[in-house]
XYZ file of C-alpha atoms in Angstrom:
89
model
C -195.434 -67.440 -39.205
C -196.648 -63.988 -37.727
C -199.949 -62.761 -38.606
C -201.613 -59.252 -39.161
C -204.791 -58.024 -40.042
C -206.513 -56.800 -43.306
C -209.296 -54.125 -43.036
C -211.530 -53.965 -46.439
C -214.822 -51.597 -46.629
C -217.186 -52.715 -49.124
C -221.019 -52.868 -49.651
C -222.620 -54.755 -46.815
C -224.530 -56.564 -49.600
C -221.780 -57.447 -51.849
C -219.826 -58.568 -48.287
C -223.277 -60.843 -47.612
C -223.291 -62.335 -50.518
C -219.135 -62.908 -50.501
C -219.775 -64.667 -47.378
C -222.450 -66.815 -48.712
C -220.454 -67.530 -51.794
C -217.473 -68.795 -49.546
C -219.834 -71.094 -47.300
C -221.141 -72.123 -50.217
C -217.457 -73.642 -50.761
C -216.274 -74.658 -47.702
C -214.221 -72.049 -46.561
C -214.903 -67.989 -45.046
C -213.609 -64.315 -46.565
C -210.363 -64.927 -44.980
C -209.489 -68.143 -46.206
C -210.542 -66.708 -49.974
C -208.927 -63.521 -49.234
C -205.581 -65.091 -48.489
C -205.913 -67.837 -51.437
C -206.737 -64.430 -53.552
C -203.248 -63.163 -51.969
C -201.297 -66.165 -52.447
C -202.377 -66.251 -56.814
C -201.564 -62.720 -57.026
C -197.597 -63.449 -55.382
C -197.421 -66.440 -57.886
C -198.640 -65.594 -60.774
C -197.381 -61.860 -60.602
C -200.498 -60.644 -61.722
C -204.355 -59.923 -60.697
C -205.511 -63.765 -61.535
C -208.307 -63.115 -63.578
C -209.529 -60.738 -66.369
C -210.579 -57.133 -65.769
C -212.975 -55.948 -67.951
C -214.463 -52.245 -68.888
C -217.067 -50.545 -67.178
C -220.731 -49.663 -68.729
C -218.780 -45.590 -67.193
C -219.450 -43.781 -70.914
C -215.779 -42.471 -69.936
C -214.575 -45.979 -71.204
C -216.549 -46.085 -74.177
C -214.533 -46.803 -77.506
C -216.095 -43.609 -78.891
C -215.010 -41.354 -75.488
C -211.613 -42.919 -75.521
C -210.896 -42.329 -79.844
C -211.753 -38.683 -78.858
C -209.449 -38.182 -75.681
C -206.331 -39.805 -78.079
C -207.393 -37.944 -81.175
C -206.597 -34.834 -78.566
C -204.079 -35.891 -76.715
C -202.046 -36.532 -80.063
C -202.803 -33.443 -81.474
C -201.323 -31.351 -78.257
C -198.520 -33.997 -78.475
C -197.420 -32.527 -81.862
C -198.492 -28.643 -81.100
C -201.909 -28.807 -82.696
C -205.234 -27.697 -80.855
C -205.210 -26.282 -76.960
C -205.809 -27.812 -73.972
C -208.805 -26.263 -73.985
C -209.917 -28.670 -77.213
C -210.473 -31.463 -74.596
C -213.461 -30.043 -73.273
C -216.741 -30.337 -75.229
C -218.676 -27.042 -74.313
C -221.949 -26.171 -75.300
C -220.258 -22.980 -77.793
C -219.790 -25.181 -80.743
């Protein structure tokens, strides 16, 4: 089977502690990488839950707004300009 090579940037302490994780369990970041691979060509999907972000762009309350608007320019209603919160009321 041919082989290539895989070139990820991340934090050098997130990659320290990735490394120590995988020692931990008897293997290195390539060996998890390609097991990582392998689940994602199986199962068709990332294999594992993705949850939200503490971002306030992905807060219930930010995202009911953003739909609110986005509906209302759907059906004519409001500008694009109603998007933006400004400090004019």
């Amino acid at each position: 089977m041919s082989q290539t090579t895989l070139s990820v940037r991340m934090d050098a302490d997130i990659k320290k502690r990735f490394d120590t994780f995988c020692a931990d369990a008897g293997m290195n970041a390539t060996v998890a990488v390609n097991m990582f691979a392998r689940a994602v060509l199986r199962e068709q999907r990332i294999p594992f839950a993705i949850t939200g972000s503490d971002d306030p762009f992905y807060s219930i309350k930010n995202q009911a707004r953003l739909k609110a608007a986005m509906d209302q320019l759907e059906v004519g209603a409001g500008t694009a300009h109603d998007l933006i919160e400004t400090d004019n009321g």
